[in-house]
PDB file of C-alpha atoms and ligand atoms in Angstrom:
ATOM      1  CA  MET A   1     -64.820  17.463-306.809  1.00 80.00           C
ATOM      2  CA  SER A   2     -67.960  19.568-306.786  1.00 92.00           C
ATOM      3  CA  LEU A   3     -67.703  23.357-306.984  1.00 96.00           C
ATOM      4  CA  VAL A   4     -70.714  25.560-306.329  1.00 98.00           C
ATOM      5  CA  ILE A   5     -70.565  29.290-307.093  1.00 98.00           C
ATOM      6  CA  ARG A   6     -73.566  31.233-305.819  1.00 98.00           C
ATOM      7  CA  GLU A   7     -74.615  34.510-304.222  1.00 98.00           C
ATOM      8  CA  MET A   8     -73.648  34.669-300.548  1.00 98.00           C
ATOM      9  CA  THR A   9     -76.459  34.931-298.025  1.00 98.00           C
ATOM     10  CA  LEU A  10     -76.385  37.489-295.212  1.00 98.00           C
ATOM     11  CA  ASP A  11     -75.732  34.836-292.579  1.00 98.00           C
ATOM     12  CA  GLU A  12     -72.543  33.835-294.430  1.00 98.00           C
ATOM     13  CA  VAL A  13     -70.809  37.255-294.521  1.00 98.00           C
ATOM     14  CA  ASP A  14     -68.572  36.405-291.556  1.00 98.00           C
ATOM     15  CA  LEU A  15     -66.533  34.413-294.088  1.00 98.00           C
ATOM     16  CA  VAL A  16     -65.398  37.757-295.550  1.00 98.00           C
ATOM     17  CA  ILE A  17     -64.994  39.564-292.228  1.00 98.00           C
ATOM     18  CA  ASP A  18     -63.111  36.700-290.547  1.00 98.00           C
ATOM     19  CA  TYR A  19     -60.841  36.286-293.579  1.00 98.00           C
ATOM     20  CA  PHE A  20     -59.585  39.863-293.470  1.00 98.00           C
ATOM     21  CA  HIS A  21     -59.415  40.110-289.683  1.00 98.00           C
ATOM     22  CA  GLY A  22     -57.683  36.715-289.473  1.00 98.00           C
ATOM     23  CA  SER A  23     -55.104  37.437-292.177  1.00 97.00           C
ATOM     24  CA  THR A  24     -51.454  37.927-291.305  1.00 97.00           C
ATOM     25  CA  PRO A  25     -49.905  41.366-291.844  1.00 97.00           C
ATOM     26  CA  GLU A  26     -47.852  39.787-294.642  1.00 97.00           C
ATOM     27  CA  HIS A  27     -50.947  38.534-296.460  1.00 98.00           C
ATOM     28  CA  LEU A  28     -52.683  41.909-296.105  1.00 98.00           C
ATOM     29  CA  GLU A  29     -49.548  43.518-297.540  1.00 97.00           C
ATOM     30  CA  THR A  30     -49.735  41.149-300.523  1.00 98.00           C
ATOM     31  CA  LEU A  31     -53.345  42.190-301.011  1.00 98.00           C
ATOM     32  CA  GLY A  32     -52.492  45.880-300.652  1.00 98.00           C
ATOM     33  CA  VAL A  33     -54.801  46.154-297.642  1.00 98.00           C
ATOM     34  CA  ASP A  34     -54.088  48.566-294.783  1.00 98.00           C
ATOM     35  CA  PRO A  35     -55.057  46.742-291.530  1.00 97.00           C
ATOM     36  CA  THR A  36     -55.919  50.045-289.854  1.00 97.00           C
ATOM     37  CA  ARG A  37     -58.640  50.607-292.461  1.00 98.00           C
ATOM     38  CA  LEU A  38     -60.565  47.388-291.732  1.00 98.00           C
ATOM     39  CA  PRO A  39     -63.947  48.182-290.140  1.00 98.00           C
ATOM     40  CA  THR A  40     -64.534  46.446-286.811  1.00 98.00           C
ATOM     41  CA  PRO A  41     -66.374  43.131-287.277  1.00 98.00           C
ATOM     42  CA  THR A  42     -69.483  44.655-285.656  1.00 98.00           C
ATOM     43  CA  ASP A  43     -69.524  47.715-287.925  1.00 98.00           C
ATOM     44  CA  TRP A  44     -68.732  45.612-290.977  1.00 98.00           C
ATOM     45  CA  ARG A  45     -71.592  43.172-290.237  1.00 98.00           C
ATOM     46  CA  ALA A  46     -73.995  46.073-289.674  1.00 98.00           C
ATOM     47  CA  TRP A  47     -72.977  47.563-293.017  1.00 98.00           C
ATOM     48  CA  TYR A  48     -73.758  44.245-294.762  1.00 98.00           C
ATOM     49  CA  VAL A  49     -77.117  44.040-292.980  1.00 98.00           C
ATOM     50  CA  ALA A  50     -77.967  47.486-294.387  1.00 98.00           C
ATOM     51  CA  GLU A  51     -76.716  46.530-297.868  1.00 98.00           C
ATOM     52  CA  TYR A  52     -78.716  43.286-297.992  1.00 97.00           C
ATOM     53  CA  GLY A  53     -81.802  45.256-296.949  1.00 97.00           C
ATOM     54  CA  LYS A  54     -81.658  47.400-300.095  1.00 96.00           C
ATOM     55  CA  PRO A  55     -83.283  46.532-303.434  1.00 94.00           C
ATOM     56  CA  ALA A  56     -80.796  44.568-305.569  1.00 89.00           C
ATOM     57  CA  ARG A  57     -80.226  47.387-308.048  1.00 92.00           C
ATOM     58  CA  GLU A  58     -79.409  49.894-305.318  1.00 94.00           C
ATOM     59  CA  ARG A  59     -76.792  47.815-303.503  1.00 95.00           C
ATOM     60  CA  SER A  60     -73.170  48.906-303.664  1.00 97.00           C
ATOM     61  CA  THR A  61     -71.825  45.377-303.315  1.00 98.00           C
ATOM     62  CA  LEU A  62     -72.631  41.820-304.377  1.00 98.00           C
ATOM     63  CA  LEU A  63     -71.056  38.857-302.568  1.00 98.00           C
ATOM     64  CA  VAL A  64     -70.423  35.423-304.036  1.00 98.00           C
ATOM     65  CA  ILE A  65     -69.402  32.308-302.106  1.00 98.00           C
ATOM     66  CA  TRP A  66     -67.282  29.478-303.496  1.00 98.00           C
ATOM     67  CA  GLU A  67     -68.046  26.001-302.096  1.00 98.00           C
ATOM     68  CA  LEU A  68     -65.993  22.880-302.679  1.00 96.00           C
ATOM     69  CA  ASP A  69     -67.646  19.582-301.767  1.00 94.00           C
ATOM     70  CA  GLY A  70     -70.116  21.439-299.553  1.00 94.00           C
ATOM     71  CA  GLY A  71     -67.615  23.593-297.642  1.00 96.00           C
ATOM     72  CA  ALA A  72     -66.837  27.278-298.168  1.00 97.00           C
ATOM     73  CA  VAL A  73     -63.351  27.671-299.709  1.00 97.00           C
ATOM     74  CA  GLY A  74     -63.458  31.224-300.976  1.00 98.00           C
ATOM     75  CA  PHE A  75     -65.449  34.217-302.039  1.00 98.00           C
ATOM     76  CA  SER A  76     -65.658  37.102-304.420  1.00 98.00           C
ATOM     77  CA  THR A  77     -67.087  40.553-303.930  1.00 98.00           C
ATOM     78  CA  ALA A  78     -68.165  43.093-306.530  1.00 98.00           C
ATOM     79  CA  ASP A  79     -68.124  46.821-305.897  1.00 98.00           C
ATOM     80  CA  LYS A  80     -67.986  50.127-307.823  1.00 98.00           C
ATOM     81  CA  ILE A  81     -71.183  48.781-309.406  1.00 98.00           C
ATOM     82  CA  VAL A  82     -72.864  50.783-312.148  1.00 97.00           C
ATOM     83  CA  TYR A  83     -75.903  48.566-312.847  1.00 96.00           C
ATOM     84  CA  GLY A  84     -76.216  47.765-316.570  1.00 95.00           C
ATOM     85  CA  LYS A  85     -72.682  48.929-317.239  1.00 97.00           C
ATOM     86  CA  GLN A  86     -69.669  47.919-315.138  1.00 98.00           C
ATOM     87  CA  ALA A  87     -68.322  46.690-311.801  1.00 98.00           C
ATOM     88  CA  HIS A  88     -65.063  45.670-310.128  1.00 98.00           C
ATOM     89  CA  MET A  89     -64.486  42.186-308.687  1.00 98.00           C
ATOM     90  CA  HIS A  90     -62.224  40.755-305.962  1.00 98.00           C
ATOM     91  CA  LEU A  91     -61.200  37.123-305.516  1.00 98.00           C
ATOM     92  CA  HIS A  92     -60.064  35.150-302.478  1.00 98.00           C
ATOM     93  CA  ILE A  93     -59.511  31.511-301.548  1.00 98.00           C
ATOM     94  CA  VAL A  94     -59.485  31.631-297.755  1.00 98.00           C
ATOM     95  CA  ASP A  95     -57.274  28.619-296.954  1.00 94.00           C
ATOM     96  CA  PRO A  96     -53.716  29.118-298.264  1.00 95.00           C
ATOM     97  CA  GLN A  97     -53.352  25.324-298.638  1.00 95.00           C
ATOM     98  CA  ARG A  98     -56.107  25.267-301.237  1.00 95.00           C
ATOM     99  CA  ARG A  99     -54.567  27.938-303.460  1.00 97.00           C
ATOM    100  CA  ARG A 100     -52.823  27.187-306.720  1.00 96.00           C
ATOM    101  CA  SER A 101     -54.676  23.931-307.340  1.00 94.00           C
ATOM    102  CA  GLY A 102     -56.930  25.170-310.143  1.00 94.00           C
ATOM    103  CA  ILE A 103     -59.959  26.143-308.048  1.00 96.00           C
ATOM    104  CA  GLY A 104     -59.492  29.886-308.417  1.00 97.00           C
ATOM    105  CA  SER A 105     -59.574  30.010-312.186  1.00 97.00           C
ATOM    106  CA  THR A 106     -62.783  27.945-312.337  1.00 97.00           C
ATOM    107  CA  CYS A 107     -64.416  30.056-309.613  1.00 98.00           C
ATOM    108  CA  VAL A 108     -63.403  33.349-311.231  1.00 98.00           C
ATOM    109  CA  ARG A 109     -64.758  32.248-314.609  1.00 97.00           C
ATOM    110  CA  GLU A 110     -68.135  31.253-313.133  1.00 98.00           C
ATOM    111  CA  THR A 111     -68.287  34.257-310.802  1.00 98.00           C
ATOM    112  CA  ALA A 112     -67.722  36.604-313.723  1.00 98.00           C
ATOM    113  CA  GLU A 113     -70.721  35.074-315.516  1.00 97.00           C
ATOM    114  CA  LEU A 114     -72.804  35.457-312.337  1.00 97.00           C
ATOM    115  CA  TYR A 115     -71.891  39.161-312.137  1.00 98.00           C
ATOM    116  CA  PHE A 116     -72.592  39.735-315.846  1.00 97.00           C
ATOM    117  CA  ASN A 117     -76.061  38.213-315.431  1.00 96.00           C
ATOM    118  CA  ALA A 118     -77.004  39.631-312.029  1.00 96.00           C
ATOM    119  CA  LEU A 119     -75.771  43.158-312.743  1.00 96.00           C
ATOM    120  CA  ALA A 120     -76.418  43.259-316.519  1.00 95.00           C
ATOM    121  CA  LEU A 121     -72.782  44.235-317.026  1.00 97.00           C
ATOM    122  CA  ARG A 122     -70.973  45.226-320.195  1.00 97.00           C
ATOM    123  CA  LEU A 123     -67.559  45.367-318.482  1.00 98.00           C
ATOM    124  CA  LEU A 124     -66.080  43.629-315.446  1.00 98.00           C
ATOM    125  CA  PHE A 125     -62.817  45.029-314.031  1.00 98.00           C
ATOM    126  CA  CYS A 126     -60.340  43.620-311.537  1.00 98.00           C
ATOM    127  CA  GLU A 127     -57.365  45.570-310.178  1.00 98.00           C
ATOM    128  CA  PRO A 128     -55.040  43.418-308.066  1.00 98.00           C
ATOM    129  CA  ASN A 129     -51.856  44.776-306.555  1.00 98.00           C
ATOM    130  CA  ALA A 130     -49.321  44.699-309.371  1.00 98.00           C
ATOM    131  CA  PHE A 131     -46.890  42.570-307.333  1.00 98.00           C
ATOM    132  CA  ASN A 132     -49.484  39.959-306.318  1.00 98.00           C
ATOM    133  CA  VAL A 133     -48.728  37.258-308.876  1.00 98.00           C
ATOM    134  CA  ALA A 134     -51.592  34.815-308.187  1.00 98.00           C
ATOM    135  CA  PRO A 135     -54.585  37.013-309.152  1.00 98.00           C
ATOM    136  CA  ASN A 136     -52.738  38.581-312.067  1.00 98.00           C
ATOM    137  CA  ARG A 137     -51.964  35.147-313.526  1.00 98.00           C
ATOM    138  CA  THR A 138     -55.460  33.857-312.760  1.00 98.00           C
ATOM    139  CA  LEU A 139     -57.232  36.773-314.431  1.00 98.00           C
ATOM    140  CA  GLN A 140     -55.099  36.407-317.534  1.00 98.00           C
ATOM    141  CA  SER A 141     -55.718  32.660-317.661  1.00 97.00           C
ATOM    142  CA  VAL A 142     -59.515  33.047-317.580  1.00 97.00           C
ATOM    143  CA  GLY A 143     -59.555  35.592-320.394  1.00 97.00           C
ATOM    144  CA  PHE A 144     -59.382  39.018-318.780  1.00 98.00           C
ATOM    145  CA  ARG A 145     -57.554  41.538-320.984  1.00 98.00           C
ATOM    146  CA  TYR A 146     -54.658  43.588-319.615  1.00 98.00           C
ATOM    147  CA  VAL A 147     -55.430  47.322-319.631  1.00 98.00           C
ATOM    148  CA  LYS A 148     -52.691  49.113-317.711  1.00 98.00           C
ATOM    149  CA  THR A 149     -50.551  49.275-314.590  1.00 98.00           C
ATOM    150  CA  TYR A 150     -50.880  52.438-312.560  1.00 98.00           C
ATOM    151  CA  LYS A 151     -50.827  53.863-309.042  1.00 98.00           C
ATOM    152  CA  THR A 152     -54.042  54.436-307.130  1.00 98.00           C
ATOM    153  CA  VAL A 153     -55.905  53.800-303.892  1.00 97.00           C
ATOM    154  CA  PRO A 154     -58.117  51.007-305.269  1.00 95.00           C
ATOM    155  CA  GLY A 155     -60.642  50.864-302.433  1.00 95.00           C
ATOM    156  CA  PRO A 156     -61.523  51.969-298.899  1.00 96.00           C
ATOM    157  CA  LEU A 157     -59.428  49.186-297.320  1.00 97.00           C
ATOM    158  CA  ASN A 158     -56.332  49.879-299.414  1.00 97.00           C
ATOM    159  CA  TYR A 159     -53.284  52.098-299.295  1.00 97.00           C
ATOM    160  CA  HIS A 160     -51.770  53.919-302.298  1.00 98.00           C
ATOM    161  CA  GLN A 161     -50.151  51.261-304.503  1.00 98.00           C
ATOM    162  CA  SER A 162     -49.381  50.003-308.000  1.00 98.00           C
ATOM    163  CA  VAL A 163     -52.234  47.930-309.433  1.00 98.00           C
ATOM    164  CA  THR A 164     -52.828  46.097-312.672  1.00 98.00           C
ATOM    165  CA  ARG A 165     -56.151  46.776-314.342  1.00 98.00           C
ATOM    166  CA  TRP A 166     -57.752  43.805-316.132  1.00 98.00           C
ATOM    167  CA  VAL A 167     -61.092  43.834-317.943  1.00 98.00           C
ATOM    168  CA  LEU A 168     -63.533  41.206-319.212  1.00 98.00           C
ATOM    169  CA  GLU A 169     -66.171  42.234-321.725  1.00 97.00           C
ATOM    170  CA  ASP A 170     -69.644  40.719-321.837  1.00 90.00           C
ATOM    171  CA  ARG A 171     -70.147  37.482-323.740  1.00 75.00           C
ATOM    172  CA  ARG A 172     -71.662  39.205-326.804  1.00 69.00           C
ATOM    173  CA  SER A 173     -68.430  41.157-327.247  1.00 71.00           C
ATOM    174  CA  ARG A 174     -66.322  38.040-326.668  1.00 65.00           C
ATOM    175  CA  ASP A 175     -68.168  35.740-329.135  1.00 61.00           C
TER     176      ASP A 175
HETATM  177  C1  COA B   1     -55.953  34.662-306.514  1.00 75.13           C
HETATM  178  C2  COA B   1     -56.526  33.285-306.223  1.00 75.13           C
HETATM  179  C3  COA B   1     -58.045  33.383-305.971  1.00 75.13           C
HETATM  180  C4  COA B   1     -56.277  32.382-307.459  1.00 75.13           C
HETATM  181  O1  COA B   1     -56.813  31.108-307.179  1.00 75.13           O
HETATM  182  P1  COA B   1     -55.892  29.798-307.321  1.00 75.13           P
HETATM  183  O2  COA B   1     -56.764  28.614-307.083  1.00 75.13           O
HETATM  184  O3  COA B   1     -54.691  29.972-306.460  1.00 75.13           O
HETATM  185  O4  COA B   1     -55.463  29.873-308.861  1.00 75.13           O
HETATM  186  P2  COA B   1     -55.319  28.647-309.891  1.00 75.13           P
HETATM  187  O5  COA B   1     -54.696  27.469-309.199  1.00 75.13           O
HETATM  188  O6  COA B   1     -56.625  28.432-310.564  1.00 75.13           O
HETATM  189  O7  COA B   1     -54.247  29.231-310.909  1.00 75.13           O
HETATM  190  C5  COA B   1     -54.597  30.086-311.970  1.00 75.13           C
HETATM  191  C6  COA B   1     -53.324  30.512-312.686  1.00 75.13           C
HETATM  192  O8  COA B   1     -52.519  31.353-311.829  1.00 75.13           O
HETATM  193  C7  COA B   1     -51.239  30.761-311.603  1.00 75.13           C
HETATM  194  N1  COA B   1     -50.899  30.996-310.206  1.00 75.13           N
HETATM  195  C8  COA B   1     -51.729  30.879-309.128  1.00 75.13           C
HETATM  196  N2  COA B   1     -51.066  31.200-308.012  1.00 75.13           N
HETATM  197  C9  COA B   1     -49.812  31.534-308.391  1.00 75.13           C
HETATM  198  C10 COA B   1     -48.654  31.951-307.670  1.00 75.13           C
HETATM  199  N3  COA B   1     -48.673  32.096-306.341  1.00 75.13           N
HETATM  200  N4  COA B   1     -47.529  32.211-308.377  1.00 75.13           N
HETATM  201  C11 COA B   1     -47.495  32.076-309.721  1.00 75.13           C
HETATM  202  N5  COA B   1     -48.582  31.677-310.467  1.00 75.13           N
HETATM  203  C12 COA B   1     -49.712  31.408-309.797  1.00 75.13           C
HETATM  204  C13 COA B   1     -51.425  29.293-311.894  1.00 75.13           C
HETATM  205  O9  COA B   1     -50.187  28.690-312.252  1.00 75.13           O
HETATM  206  C14 COA B   1     -52.402  29.335-313.044  1.00 75.13           C
HETATM  207  O10 COA B   1     -51.714  29.726-314.224  1.00 75.13           O
HETATM  208  P3  COA B   1     -51.925  28.929-315.614  1.00 75.13           P
HETATM  209  O11 COA B   1     -53.411  28.986-315.901  1.00 75.13           O
HETATM  210  O12 COA B   1     -51.085  29.681-316.571  1.00 75.13           O
HETATM  211  O13 COA B   1     -51.462  27.537-315.323  1.00 75.13           O
HETATM  212  C15 COA B   1     -55.833  32.634-304.966  1.00 75.13           C
HETATM  213  O14 COA B   1     -54.474  32.404-305.256  1.00 75.13           O
HETATM  214  C16 COA B   1     -55.948  33.495-303.723  1.00 75.13           C
HETATM  215  O15 COA B   1     -56.963  33.485-303.052  1.00 75.13           O
HETATM  216  N6  COA B   1     -54.868  34.219-303.378  1.00 75.13           N
HETATM  217  C17 COA B   1     -54.871  35.049-302.158  1.00 75.13           C
HETATM  218  C18 COA B   1     -55.864  36.189-302.238  1.00 75.13           C
HETATM  219  C19 COA B   1     -55.492  37.182-303.308  1.00 75.13           C
HETATM  220  O16 COA B   1     -54.339  37.478-303.560  1.00 75.13           O
HETATM  221  N7  COA B   1     -56.541  37.755-303.905  1.00 75.13           N
HETATM  222  C20 COA B   1     -56.400  38.793-304.897  1.00 75.13           C
HETATM  223  C21 COA B   1     -56.996  40.059-304.421  1.00 75.13           C
HETATM  224  S1  COA B   1     -57.482  41.059-305.824  1.00 75.13           S
END
């Protein structure tokens, strides 16, 4: 089994767009995503084109692809980026059949290191829906520290909901 975790190229962003637009209402509910807030695929792609055209330090998102034996199995995105300080991450294995087999924890661990290096982070946050067991368990298992559970609108695709805030500090703080 060979896992590759690397920055996503612009021509691969349909993985993200197709995942959300192809998800069932039930899965979007688990994620805390409001389907009416998804940009159209055309608008979403155009937004990524604009983002990828910006200098790295000025971009508001960073996308990471997860490949297993040469095929894309998942992705992570970072947003709320304050370069040199902090960011928020999201984590998704696209094929439900591949979940809960140990891939996610390995990918999240390596993706976190990629974000720390690429964005010179001190803190990396993740705020899954509080009732979504898989990411909450995964974050805990890879060393994220529980901060709090609270109600918020975590992002532009989400509705008002209870989330769990987890944080990972940079390696210097962890060693
Ligand atoms: C979240 C996600 C990336 C985790 O990846 P994964 O490959 O399923 O996770 P792993 O198999 O590495 O499991 C990691 C830990 O979580 C636990 N876990 C994973 N899925 C679980 C589930 N559905 N119920 C209970 N525990 C679960 C595992 O038992 C393991 O715990 P352990 O280390 O104590 O043994 C994946 O489940 C996923 O894509 N889910 C749908 C998208 C999603 O909810 N994203 C979160 C948005 S913030």
